[in-house]
Amino acid sequence: MDLTSRYFNPEMETLDRDGIRALQTERLHSTLRHCMNSGFYRKRFQESGISVEDIRTLDDLHKIPFTTKADLRDTYPFGTASVPVDKCVRLHSSSGTTGNPTVILHTQRDLDQWANAVARCLWMVGCRPSDVFQNSSGYGMFTGGLGFQYGAEKLGMLTVPAAAGNSLRQLKFIKDFGTTVLHAIPSYASRLFEVMVEQGIDPRRDTKLRTLVIGAEPHSEETRRRIEDMLGVKAYNSFGMSEMCGPGVAFECPEQNGLHIWEDYYIVEIVDPQTLEPVPDGQIGELVLTTINREAMPLLRYRTRDLTRILPGDCPCGRHHIRLDRMQGRSDDMIILKGVNIFPIQIEKILMQFPEVSSDYLITLETLADNDGMTVDVELKQMAIDDYGMLENLSKAIVRALRDEILVTPKLRLLPKGSLPQSEGKAVRVKDLRKKF
Ligand code: COA
Ligand code: AMP
Ligand code: ZN
């Protein structure tokens, strides 16, 4: 490892555009051949009347049908895999028990390549083996846990797998272990700062924090600057998703001018979410990704539902991998709360399991004392209920069922029938009042 190099993998990171296209074409061909081991993709190709030979260049990519989250759910658990399951060593799965979650399988090679991608990102923003890396992501199924863990270890840093929650303990680790690099979602970085203030800790004076890796939820440039000012650090935007392994897909370089997406791993398209046609360069649309460096479960033209655009021009850092603008939101109704992905339909399905409540409900997302939270208001079927013991038990049972489904603990308010405002037309189910800096 050349500690003086700006690059973790100089060969791949400094490929010029022609080199990237040539590599992508070669990797696309081998990915397509490999995908024919997947019953799902074989059928897809047959049904669309195309064969692998029809995809000769990158310009032919559009002939392949999109892959969607619904496809992953319909083939739950292992139907899209391109290798036998006994060749796989890990899976990650989305939350939820009311419908089929999505599952992504990994071979050992996939995990190694994923760790390399994460290490490359961290190296890019100046992390070196002498650093101490603390991860405040949830571990287990959250890919931000193990994903950063293996990447940071590959780079050679001392890692502190603190996991999510318990801010006092996070702060103790930061101080006692001399943490220099912290991975936290932006809203949690603000929460940590608030606890530091409460504890009389000055991050500049009392900690060695220098770098923050922030991601998992949309945030503005102002939020990033505020986090940098509060904590006295440089904060870099990190983008990824479980379907693409997890973190390590796209990451800002020290120029902080957009996120380089690693084109030796992914082919990028931006499409209009309605027409599904490509948008002109520089215009915002939905990010569609094809994996070209994956073994267990390659995905072709996967609709991420994330809205972004390709930034024009070259980056002074010497990397020619294109840059994505920070994510502008989603083309579906997925909520990201405390770094957890939640679909309103999951909440609705749980509520509807309780015969006492009606189908009128409202989800409110708010920031209270720098803590993001969710309140679910739901109307009772009867006009009013005066059995408070019964109400309390019902409320506890609903909260427990919701927490099991969405992995965060909401507040619940059971309201008399007719209390929620009636909206004209389509019912408003989600109100997002969270503090946006
Ligand atoms: N990361 C780390 N800690 C978080 C957090 C996050 N995204 N969101 C909340 N917390 C902290 C809270 O600050 C609180 O600690 P504190 O009171 O000591 O400050 C503690 O976790 C519990 O939070 P609370 O809101 O009371 O609990 P909940 O039951 O609603 O949420 C979590 C449970 C936090 C465990 C759950 O939201 C979670 O696992 N989030 C992390 C998801 C993640 O890692 N995503 C990254 C994917 S790359
Ligand atoms: P998960 O599969 O749980 O890792 O969640 C992935 C989703 O989180 C993405 O599809 C995005 O919607 C969101 N996400 C991840 N990173 C970022 C980021 N840096 N900025 C905005 N949204 C992000
Ligand atoms: Zn750059």
Short mmCIF file of C-alpha atoms and ligand atoms in Angstrom, two decimals:
data_model
loop_
_atom_site.label_atom_id
_atom_site.label_comp_id
_atom_site.label_asym_id
_atom_site.label_seq_id
_atom_site.Cartn_x
_atom_site.Cartn_y
_atom_site.Cartn_z
CA MET A 1 0.00 0.00 0.00
CA ASP A 2 1.55 3.31 -1.08
CA LEU A 3 0.56 5.66 1.72
CA THR A 4 1.54 8.69 -0.32
CA SER A 5 -0.79 7.83 -3.22
CA ARG A 6 -4.06 9.72 -3.61
CA TYR A 7 -5.58 6.53 -5.00
CA PHE A 8 -6.43 3.20 -3.37
CA ASN A 9 -6.63 1.49 -6.75
CA PRO A 10 -4.70 3.82 -9.10
CA GLU A 11 -5.34 1.67 -12.18
CA MET A 12 -9.13 1.74 -11.85
CA GLU A 13 -9.50 5.20 -10.34
CA THR A 14 -7.53 6.99 -13.06
CA LEU A 15 -8.97 5.18 -16.11
CA ASP A 16 -9.81 7.70 -18.82
CA ARG A 17 -13.24 7.77 -20.48
CA ASP A 18 -12.21 5.45 -23.30
CA GLY A 19 -10.72 3.04 -20.80
CA ILE A 20 -13.91 3.12 -18.72
CA ARG A 21 -16.11 2.43 -21.76
CA ALA A 22 -13.92 -0.45 -22.93
CA LEU A 23 -13.91 -2.01 -19.46
CA GLN A 24 -17.66 -1.56 -19.08
CA THR A 25 -18.33 -3.19 -22.45
CA GLU A 26 -16.20 -6.19 -21.56
CA ARG A 27 -17.74 -6.52 -18.09
CA LEU A 28 -21.26 -6.06 -19.44
CA HIS A 29 -20.76 -8.95 -21.86
CA SER A 30 -19.53 -11.29 -19.16
CA THR A 31 -22.29 -10.14 -16.77
CA LEU A 32 -24.96 -10.86 -19.39
CA ARG A 33 -23.61 -14.32 -20.09
CA HIS A 34 -23.50 -14.97 -16.36
CA CYS A 35 -27.07 -13.69 -15.88
CA MET A 36 -28.32 -16.48 -18.10
CA ASN A 37 -27.68 -18.77 -15.11
CA SER A 38 -30.53 -16.95 -13.39
CA GLY A 39 -33.97 -18.41 -14.11
CA PHE A 40 -35.40 -14.91 -13.69
CA TYR A 41 -33.20 -13.25 -16.32
CA ARG A 42 -33.41 -16.19 -18.75
CA LYS A 43 -37.19 -15.87 -18.69
CA ARG A 44 -37.03 -12.06 -18.92
CA PHE A 45 -34.84 -12.21 -22.01
CA GLN A 46 -37.04 -14.87 -23.63
CA GLU A 47 -40.22 -12.92 -22.92
CA SER A 48 -38.71 -9.74 -24.38
CA GLY A 49 -37.48 -11.55 -27.45
CA ILE A 50 -33.85 -10.56 -26.93
CA SER A 51 -30.72 -12.58 -26.54
CA VAL A 52 -27.38 -11.79 -24.99
CA GLU A 53 -25.89 -11.45 -28.49
CA ASP A 54 -28.22 -8.50 -29.20
CA ILE A 55 -26.37 -6.42 -26.60
CA ARG A 56 -23.13 -5.70 -28.43
CA THR A 57 -22.24 -2.21 -27.17
CA LEU A 58 -23.21 0.01 -24.27
CA ASP A 59 -25.64 1.76 -26.61
CA ASP A 60 -27.64 -1.49 -26.80
CA LEU A 61 -28.25 -1.50 -23.07
CA HIS A 62 -31.66 0.15 -23.48
CA LYS A 63 -32.96 -3.04 -25.16
CA ILE A 64 -32.86 -4.82 -21.80
CA PRO A 65 -36.01 -4.46 -19.65
CA PHE A 66 -35.67 -2.68 -16.30
CA THR A 67 -35.36 -4.66 -13.10
CA THR A 68 -37.44 -3.31 -10.19
CA LYS A 69 -37.86 -3.76 -6.46
CA ALA A 70 -41.12 -5.56 -7.29
CA ASP A 71 -39.12 -8.12 -9.32
CA LEU A 72 -36.95 -8.81 -6.28
CA ARG A 73 -40.01 -9.18 -4.10
CA ASP A 74 -41.78 -11.45 -6.60
CA THR A 75 -38.76 -13.75 -6.80
CA TYR A 76 -38.23 -13.76 -3.02
CA PRO A 77 -36.01 -15.07 -1.62
CA PHE A 78 -33.41 -16.30 -4.11
CA GLY A 79 -35.11 -16.26 -7.51
CA THR A 80 -32.88 -13.68 -9.20
CA ALA A 81 -29.60 -15.35 -8.15
CA SER A 82 -27.13 -16.23 -10.90
CA VAL A 83 -25.20 -18.76 -8.81
CA PRO A 84 -26.41 -21.71 -6.72
CA VAL A 85 -27.26 -20.54 -3.22
CA ASP A 86 -24.62 -22.85 -1.73
CA LYS A 87 -21.94 -20.71 -3.41
CA CYS A 88 -23.11 -17.69 -1.38
CA VAL A 89 -21.75 -16.69 2.00
CA ARG A 90 -24.08 -13.88 3.11
CA LEU A 91 -27.38 -12.21 2.41
CA HIS A 92 -28.81 -8.84 3.33
CA SER A 93 -32.52 -8.30 3.47
CA SER A 94 -34.78 -5.27 3.73
CA SER A 95 -37.07 -4.81 6.73
CA GLY A 96 -40.71 -5.75 6.91
CA THR A 97 -42.83 -8.78 7.46
CA THR A 98 -46.10 -7.68 5.88
CA GLY A 99 -44.91 -8.30 2.33
CA ASN A 100 -41.92 -10.01 0.83
CA PRO A 101 -38.74 -8.17 1.71
CA THR A 102 -35.95 -7.87 -0.85
CA VAL A 103 -32.95 -10.13 -0.51
CA ILE A 104 -29.45 -9.65 -1.93
CA LEU A 105 -27.07 -12.59 -1.94
CA HIS A 106 -23.28 -12.33 -1.92
CA THR A 107 -20.46 -14.72 -2.74
CA GLN A 108 -17.09 -14.27 -1.06
CA ARG A 109 -15.87 -12.56 -4.22
CA ASP A 110 -18.78 -10.09 -4.00
CA LEU A 111 -17.93 -9.28 -0.40
CA ASP A 112 -14.26 -8.75 -1.29
CA GLN A 113 -15.15 -6.45 -4.18
CA TRP A 114 -17.59 -4.55 -1.98
CA ALA A 115 -14.94 -4.08 0.73
CA ASN A 116 -12.51 -2.86 -1.95
CA ALA A 117 -15.05 -0.29 -3.16
CA VAL A 118 -15.66 1.02 0.37
CA ALA A 119 -11.93 1.13 1.12
CA ARG A 120 -11.43 3.06 -2.12
CA CYS A 121 -14.02 5.64 -1.04
CA LEU A 122 -12.53 6.07 2.41
CA TRP A 123 -8.98 6.32 1.06
CA MET A 124 -10.18 8.95 -1.41
CA VAL A 125 -11.21 11.26 1.46
CA GLY A 126 -7.90 10.86 3.22
CA CYS A 127 -8.43 7.87 5.54
CA ARG A 128 -5.21 5.96 6.20
CA PRO A 129 -4.30 2.93 8.35
CA SER A 130 -3.30 5.24 11.22
CA ASP A 131 -6.92 6.46 11.51
CA VAL A 132 -9.53 5.25 13.99
CA PHE A 133 -12.88 4.63 12.29
CA GLN A 134 -16.11 4.55 14.29
CA ASN A 135 -19.32 3.34 12.70
CA SER A 136 -22.67 4.44 14.16
CA SER A 137 -24.73 2.48 11.59
CA GLY A 138 -26.95 -0.36 12.61
CA TYR A 139 -25.18 -3.68 11.98
CA GLY A 140 -26.99 -6.88 11.05
CA MET A 141 -29.14 -6.42 7.98
CA PHE A 142 -28.31 -2.70 7.61
CA THR A 143 -25.58 -2.69 4.97
CA GLY A 144 -24.07 0.49 6.43
CA GLY A 145 -22.84 -1.64 9.35
CA LEU A 146 -20.93 -4.56 7.87
CA GLY A 147 -20.34 -2.68 4.59
CA PHE A 148 -18.26 0.03 6.25
CA GLN A 149 -16.79 -2.43 8.71
CA TYR A 150 -15.12 -4.61 6.08
CA GLY A 151 -14.10 -1.62 3.94
CA ALA A 152 -12.47 0.16 6.87
CA GLU A 153 -10.68 -3.03 7.95
CA LYS A 154 -9.45 -3.62 4.40
CA LEU A 155 -7.94 -0.16 4.46
CA GLY A 156 -6.24 -1.07 7.72
CA MET A 157 -7.83 1.38 10.15
CA LEU A 158 -8.57 0.53 13.76
CA THR A 159 -12.33 0.07 13.68
CA VAL A 160 -14.86 0.81 16.42
CA PRO A 161 -18.09 -1.03 15.46
CA ALA A 162 -20.18 1.01 17.89
CA ALA A 163 -23.44 0.39 15.95
CA ALA A 164 -26.53 2.61 16.22
CA GLY A 165 -27.86 4.29 19.33
CA ASN A 166 -26.65 5.25 22.80
CA SER A 167 -25.10 8.61 22.12
CA LEU A 168 -23.30 8.85 25.46
CA ARG A 169 -21.48 5.61 24.69
CA GLN A 170 -20.67 6.82 21.15
CA LEU A 171 -19.11 9.94 22.68
CA LYS A 172 -17.12 7.97 25.21
CA PHE A 173 -15.70 5.84 22.38
CA ILE A 174 -14.89 8.92 20.31
CA LYS A 175 -12.95 10.43 23.21
CA ASP A 176 -11.31 7.32 24.69
CA PHE A 177 -10.32 5.59 21.45
CA GLY A 178 -9.27 8.77 19.65
CA THR A 179 -11.78 8.34 16.82
CA THR A 180 -10.69 10.40 13.81
CA VAL A 181 -13.30 9.24 11.26
CA LEU A 182 -16.99 8.77 12.06
CA HIS A 183 -19.72 7.34 9.86
CA ALA A 184 -23.13 8.74 10.83
CA ILE A 185 -26.29 9.68 9.02
CA PRO A 186 -26.62 13.50 8.83
CA SER A 187 -29.56 13.76 11.24
CA TYR A 188 -27.70 11.63 13.77
CA ALA A 189 -24.56 13.79 13.45
CA SER A 190 -26.70 16.72 14.62
CA ARG A 191 -28.07 14.66 17.49
CA LEU A 192 -24.54 13.71 18.57
CA PHE A 193 -23.50 17.34 18.58
CA GLU A 194 -26.46 18.21 20.78
CA VAL A 195 -25.38 15.55 23.28
CA MET A 196 -21.82 16.88 23.15
CA VAL A 197 -23.10 20.33 24.08
CA GLU A 198 -25.13 18.83 26.95
CA GLN A 199 -22.02 17.03 28.18
CA GLY A 200 -19.80 20.10 27.89
CA ILE A 201 -17.70 18.45 25.18
CA ASP A 202 -16.12 20.68 22.57
CA PRO A 203 -15.49 18.47 19.53
CA ARG A 204 -12.51 20.57 18.38
CA ARG A 205 -10.87 20.62 21.80
CA ASP A 206 -11.89 17.30 23.32
CA THR A 207 -11.91 14.91 20.35
CA LYS A 208 -9.66 13.98 17.42
CA LEU A 209 -12.55 13.88 14.96
CA ARG A 210 -11.41 15.06 11.55
CA THR A 211 -13.61 13.36 8.98
CA LEU A 212 -17.30 12.54 8.88
CA VAL A 213 -18.85 10.20 6.36
CA ILE A 214 -22.51 11.11 6.00
CA GLY A 215 -25.16 9.40 3.90
CA ALA A 216 -28.19 7.11 3.88
CA GLU A 217 -30.67 10.01 3.74
CA PRO A 218 -31.07 13.06 1.50
CA HIS A 219 -29.46 16.19 2.86
CA SER A 220 -28.62 19.62 1.53
CA GLU A 221 -25.31 21.39 1.06
CA GLU A 222 -26.33 23.65 3.98
CA THR A 223 -26.74 20.61 6.24
CA ARG A 224 -23.29 19.40 5.30
CA ARG A 225 -21.73 22.82 6.01
CA ARG A 226 -23.55 23.00 9.31
CA ILE A 227 -22.26 19.58 10.34
CA GLU A 228 -18.74 20.62 9.35
CA ASP A 229 -19.00 23.83 11.38
CA MET A 230 -20.53 22.15 14.44
CA LEU A 231 -18.02 19.32 14.66
CA GLY A 232 -14.96 20.98 13.13
CA VAL A 233 -14.62 18.26 10.48
CA LYS A 234 -14.81 17.69 6.74
CA ALA A 235 -18.02 15.81 5.91
CA TYR A 236 -18.27 13.69 2.76
CA ASN A 237 -21.46 12.48 1.12
CA SER A 238 -21.68 8.70 0.79
CA PHE A 239 -24.31 7.05 -1.39
CA GLY A 240 -25.27 3.42 -1.67
CA MET A 241 -28.12 0.98 -1.42
CA SER A 242 -28.54 -2.63 -0.40
CA GLU A 243 -29.49 -3.73 -3.91
CA MET A 244 -26.07 -2.45 -5.09
CA CYS A 245 -24.34 -4.11 -2.07
CA GLY A 246 -24.62 -1.08 0.23
CA PRO A 247 -22.20 1.79 0.81
CA GLY A 248 -19.37 2.24 -1.69
CA VAL A 249 -21.46 2.96 -4.80
CA ALA A 250 -20.79 6.71 -5.08
CA PHE A 251 -18.78 9.00 -2.84
CA GLU A 252 -17.47 12.53 -2.81
CA CYS A 253 -13.79 13.17 -3.35
CA PRO A 254 -11.93 15.93 -1.51
CA GLU A 255 -13.25 18.45 -4.05
CA GLN A 256 -16.77 17.94 -2.57
CA ASN A 257 -18.30 18.68 -5.96
CA GLY A 258 -20.60 15.69 -6.48
CA LEU A 259 -20.29 11.95 -5.92
CA HIS A 260 -18.00 9.88 -8.13
CA ILE A 261 -19.84 6.71 -9.02
CA TRP A 262 -17.50 3.79 -9.62
CA GLU A 263 -18.02 2.93 -13.24
CA ASP A 264 -15.89 -0.19 -13.08
CA TYR A 265 -18.72 -1.56 -10.87
CA TYR A 266 -21.81 0.12 -12.33
CA ILE A 267 -23.19 1.37 -15.63
CA VAL A 268 -25.19 4.53 -15.02
CA GLU A 269 -28.32 5.71 -16.78
CA ILE A 270 -30.64 8.56 -15.81
CA VAL A 271 -34.22 8.19 -17.05
CA ASP A 272 -37.44 10.11 -16.81
CA PRO A 273 -39.38 8.26 -14.08
CA GLN A 274 -42.63 8.61 -16.04
CA THR A 275 -41.61 7.86 -19.62
CA LEU A 276 -38.56 5.78 -18.65
CA GLU A 277 -36.72 7.40 -21.56
CA PRO A 278 -33.19 8.76 -21.01
CA VAL A 279 -33.11 12.42 -19.95
CA PRO A 280 -30.68 14.85 -21.61
CA ASP A 281 -27.28 15.10 -19.90
CA GLY A 282 -27.35 17.23 -16.80
CA GLN A 283 -31.10 16.90 -16.23
CA ILE A 284 -32.57 15.35 -13.09
CA GLY A 285 -34.16 11.94 -13.45
CA GLU A 286 -34.18 8.51 -11.88
CA LEU A 287 -30.91 6.70 -11.43
CA VAL A 288 -30.80 3.30 -13.13
CA LEU A 289 -27.83 1.04 -12.44
CA THR A 290 -26.46 -2.12 -13.99
CA THR A 291 -23.97 -4.06 -11.89
CA ILE A 292 -20.96 -5.29 -13.85
CA ASN A 293 -18.77 -6.60 -11.06
CA ARG A 294 -21.07 -8.92 -9.17
CA GLU A 295 -21.32 -12.67 -9.02
CA ALA A 296 -24.22 -13.89 -6.86
CA MET A 297 -26.94 -11.52 -7.96
CA PRO A 298 -26.10 -9.16 -10.80
CA LEU A 299 -28.91 -6.70 -11.53
CA LEU A 300 -29.56 -5.30 -15.00
CA ARG A 301 -30.96 -1.79 -15.39
CA TYR A 302 -32.15 -1.63 -11.79
CA ARG A 303 -34.56 1.25 -11.10
CA THR A 304 -33.18 2.73 -7.88
CA ARG A 305 -36.01 5.30 -7.56
CA ASP A 306 -33.42 7.88 -6.49
CA LEU A 307 -33.55 11.22 -8.26
CA THR A 308 -30.30 12.84 -9.32
CA ARG A 309 -28.37 14.07 -12.35
CA ILE A 310 -24.98 13.61 -13.91
CA LEU A 311 -22.78 16.64 -13.30
CA PRO A 312 -20.96 17.98 -16.34
CA GLY A 313 -17.20 18.43 -16.64
CA ASP A 314 -14.10 16.73 -15.33
CA CYS A 315 -13.02 16.69 -11.70
CA PRO A 316 -9.62 18.14 -10.72
CA CYS A 317 -8.94 15.07 -8.53
CA GLY A 318 -7.86 13.05 -11.58
CA ARG A 319 -10.73 10.58 -11.47
CA HIS A 320 -12.82 10.41 -14.64
CA HIS A 321 -15.64 8.34 -13.13
CA ILE A 322 -18.74 10.48 -13.58
CA ARG A 323 -20.11 12.55 -10.74
CA LEU A 324 -23.69 12.42 -9.52
CA ASP A 325 -25.37 15.39 -7.90
CA ARG A 326 -26.51 14.85 -4.31
CA MET A 327 -29.79 12.90 -4.26
CA GLN A 328 -32.83 15.16 -4.69
CA GLY A 329 -35.40 12.71 -3.32
CA ARG A 330 -37.21 9.65 -4.61
CA SER A 331 -39.63 8.84 -7.38
CA ASP A 332 -41.65 6.63 -5.01
CA ASP A 333 -43.14 7.25 -1.56
CA MET A 334 -40.36 5.64 0.49
CA ILE A 335 -39.64 7.50 3.73
CA ILE A 336 -36.15 7.47 5.22
CA LEU A 337 -36.33 7.97 8.99
CA LYS A 338 -33.27 7.59 11.27
CA GLY A 339 -31.55 5.84 8.35
CA VAL A 340 -34.33 3.27 8.06
CA ASN A 341 -36.38 2.88 4.87
CA ILE A 342 -40.12 2.76 5.38
CA PHE A 343 -43.01 2.53 2.92
CA PRO A 344 -46.33 4.02 4.17
CA ILE A 345 -48.09 0.86 2.96
CA GLN A 346 -46.20 -1.13 5.62
CA ILE A 347 -47.76 1.07 8.29
CA GLU A 348 -51.19 0.84 6.72
CA LYS A 349 -51.06 -2.93 6.57
CA ILE A 350 -50.17 -3.18 10.25
CA LEU A 351 -52.91 -0.74 11.28
CA MET A 352 -55.46 -2.71 9.28
CA GLN A 353 -54.64 -5.84 11.27
CA PHE A 354 -56.38 -4.18 14.24
CA PRO A 355 -60.18 -4.30 13.83
CA GLU A 356 -60.64 -1.46 16.36
CA VAL A 357 -59.10 1.18 14.07
CA SER A 358 -60.51 2.68 10.89
CA SER A 359 -58.70 3.17 7.62
CA ASP A 360 -58.10 6.89 8.27
CA TYR A 361 -54.57 7.57 9.44
CA LEU A 362 -51.84 10.19 9.17
CA ILE A 363 -48.07 9.74 9.50
CA THR A 364 -46.23 12.83 10.76
CA LEU A 365 -42.43 13.07 10.72
CA GLU A 366 -40.96 15.71 13.03
CA THR A 367 -37.73 16.78 14.68
CA LEU A 368 -38.03 17.24 18.43
CA ALA A 369 -34.93 18.28 20.37
CA ASP A 370 -32.76 17.36 17.36
CA ASN A 371 -34.23 13.86 17.29
CA ASP A 372 -36.23 12.76 14.25
CA GLY A 373 -39.39 10.84 15.05
CA MET A 374 -42.68 9.58 13.69
CA THR A 375 -46.19 10.01 15.03
CA VAL A 376 -49.00 7.86 13.66
CA ASP A 377 -52.48 9.25 14.18
CA VAL A 378 -55.24 6.77 13.53
CA GLU A 379 -58.98 7.05 14.01
CA LEU A 380 -60.94 4.53 16.02
CA LYS A 381 -63.96 2.95 14.37
CA GLN A 382 -66.24 3.98 17.20
CA MET A 383 -66.94 7.67 17.91
CA ALA A 384 -65.21 7.45 21.28
CA ILE A 385 -64.01 4.81 23.69
CA ASP A 386 -64.08 5.40 27.43
CA ASP A 387 -62.35 2.17 28.46
CA TYR A 388 -58.88 3.61 29.03
CA GLY A 389 -57.34 0.26 30.01
CA MET A 390 -58.46 -1.20 26.71
CA LEU A 391 -57.12 1.82 24.82
CA GLU A 392 -53.75 1.57 26.49
CA ASN A 393 -53.39 -2.11 25.68
CA LEU A 394 -54.47 -1.53 22.11
CA SER A 395 -52.00 1.31 21.74
CA LYS A 396 -49.13 -0.80 23.11
CA ALA A 397 -49.98 -3.69 20.80
CA ILE A 398 -50.08 -1.45 17.73
CA VAL A 399 -46.78 0.28 18.59
CA ARG A 400 -45.11 -3.11 19.11
CA ALA A 401 -46.40 -4.40 15.78
CA LEU A 402 -45.33 -1.21 14.00
CA ARG A 403 -41.86 -1.32 15.56
CA ASP A 404 -41.41 -4.94 14.48
CA GLU A 405 -42.36 -3.98 10.95
CA ILE A 406 -40.54 -0.67 10.42
CA LEU A 407 -37.67 -0.99 12.95
CA VAL A 408 -38.23 2.42 14.50
CA THR A 409 -40.55 3.16 17.40
CA PRO A 410 -43.36 5.54 16.45
CA LYS A 411 -45.63 7.51 18.78
CA LEU A 412 -49.24 6.49 18.33
CA ARG A 413 -52.35 8.57 18.88
CA LEU A 414 -55.73 6.83 18.82
CA LEU A 415 -58.29 9.44 17.86
CA PRO A 416 -62.07 9.52 17.98
CA LYS A 417 -63.71 8.91 14.62
CA GLY A 418 -63.86 12.02 12.43
CA SER A 419 -60.90 13.81 14.07
CA LEU A 420 -58.47 13.72 11.16
CA PRO A 421 -58.84 16.48 8.59
CA GLN A 422 -60.54 15.29 5.42
CA SER A 423 -58.58 16.13 2.31
CA GLU A 424 -60.12 16.77 -1.04
CA GLY A 425 -59.09 14.16 -3.57
CA LYS A 426 -56.33 11.73 -2.69
CA ALA A 427 -55.88 11.39 1.09
CA VAL A 428 -52.70 12.95 2.51
CA ARG A 429 -51.05 10.14 4.45
CA VAL A 430 -47.61 11.58 5.21
CA LYS A 431 -46.66 15.00 6.60
CA ASP A 432 -42.92 15.63 6.73
CA LEU A 433 -42.18 18.48 9.17
CA ARG A 434 -38.61 17.43 9.89
CA LYS A 435 -36.08 20.16 10.47
CA LYS A 436 -34.20 20.82 7.27
CA PHE A 437 -31.32 23.16 8.02
N1 COA B 1 -27.78 6.11 13.83
C1 COA B 1 -27.31 5.95 15.09
N2 COA B 1 -28.03 6.18 16.18
C2 COA B 1 -29.29 6.62 16.02
C3 COA B 1 -29.85 6.81 14.76
C4 COA B 1 -29.04 6.52 13.63
N3 COA B 1 -29.49 6.64 12.39
N4 COA B 1 -31.12 7.26 14.89
C5 COA B 1 -31.36 7.34 16.21
N5 COA B 1 -30.26 6.96 16.91
C6 COA B 1 -30.08 6.91 18.36
C7 COA B 1 -30.90 7.92 19.12
O1 COA B 1 -30.24 9.16 19.20
C8 COA B 1 -31.06 7.25 20.46
O2 COA B 1 -29.88 7.38 21.20
P1 COA B 1 -29.74 8.53 22.36
O3 COA B 1 -31.06 8.67 23.02
O4 COA B 1 -28.69 7.98 23.26
O5 COA B 1 -29.30 9.77 21.65
C9 COA B 1 -31.12 5.76 20.12
O6 COA B 1 -30.56 5.65 18.80
C10 COA B 1 -32.52 5.19 20.09
O7 COA B 1 -33.26 5.99 19.23
P2 COA B 1 -34.84 6.05 19.29
O8 COA B 1 -35.25 7.11 18.36
O9 COA B 1 -35.27 6.20 20.72
O10 COA B 1 -35.23 4.57 18.88
P3 COA B 1 -36.03 3.91 17.70
O11 COA B 1 -36.51 2.63 18.27
O12 COA B 1 -37.06 4.74 17.06
O13 COA B 1 -34.91 3.66 16.58
C11 COA B 1 -32.76 2.68 15.95
C12 COA B 1 -34.07 2.55 16.68
C13 COA B 1 -32.04 3.98 16.13
C14 COA B 1 -31.91 1.60 16.54
C15 COA B 1 -33.06 2.45 14.45
O14 COA B 1 -33.66 3.59 13.97
C16 COA B 1 -31.78 2.15 13.67
O15 COA B 1 -31.25 1.07 13.75
N6 COA B 1 -31.26 3.14 12.89
C17 COA B 1 -30.02 2.99 12.18
C18 COA B 1 -30.25 2.64 10.74
C19 COA B 1 -28.98 2.63 9.97
O16 COA B 1 -27.94 2.31 10.47
N7 COA B 1 -29.04 3.04 8.71
C20 COA B 1 -27.85 3.18 7.92
C21 COA B 1 -27.96 2.45 6.66
S1 COA B 1 -26.50 2.76 5.71
P1 AMP B 2 -30.55 0.99 1.95
O1 AMP B 2 -30.88 0.03 0.89
O2 AMP B 2 -31.24 0.73 3.24
O3 AMP B 2 -29.07 1.17 2.11
O4 AMP B 2 -31.12 2.40 1.47
C1 AMP B 2 -30.74 2.94 0.24
C2 AMP B 2 -31.44 4.23 -0.02
O5 AMP B 2 -31.04 5.24 0.92
C3 AMP B 2 -31.07 4.81 -1.37
O6 AMP B 2 -31.80 4.22 -2.41
C4 AMP B 2 -31.38 6.29 -1.15
O7 AMP B 2 -32.76 6.54 -1.29
C5 AMP B 2 -30.99 6.51 0.29
N1 AMP B 2 -29.61 7.04 0.36
C6 AMP B 2 -28.49 6.36 0.57
N2 AMP B 2 -27.42 7.20 0.57
C7 AMP B 2 -27.90 8.44 0.36
C8 AMP B 2 -27.30 9.74 0.25
N3 AMP B 2 -26.01 9.93 0.38
N4 AMP B 2 -28.11 10.78 -0.02
C9 AMP B 2 -29.44 10.61 -0.16
N5 AMP B 2 -30.07 9.42 -0.05
C10 AMP B 2 -29.30 8.34 0.21
ZN ZN B 3 -13.05 14.10 -7.87
#
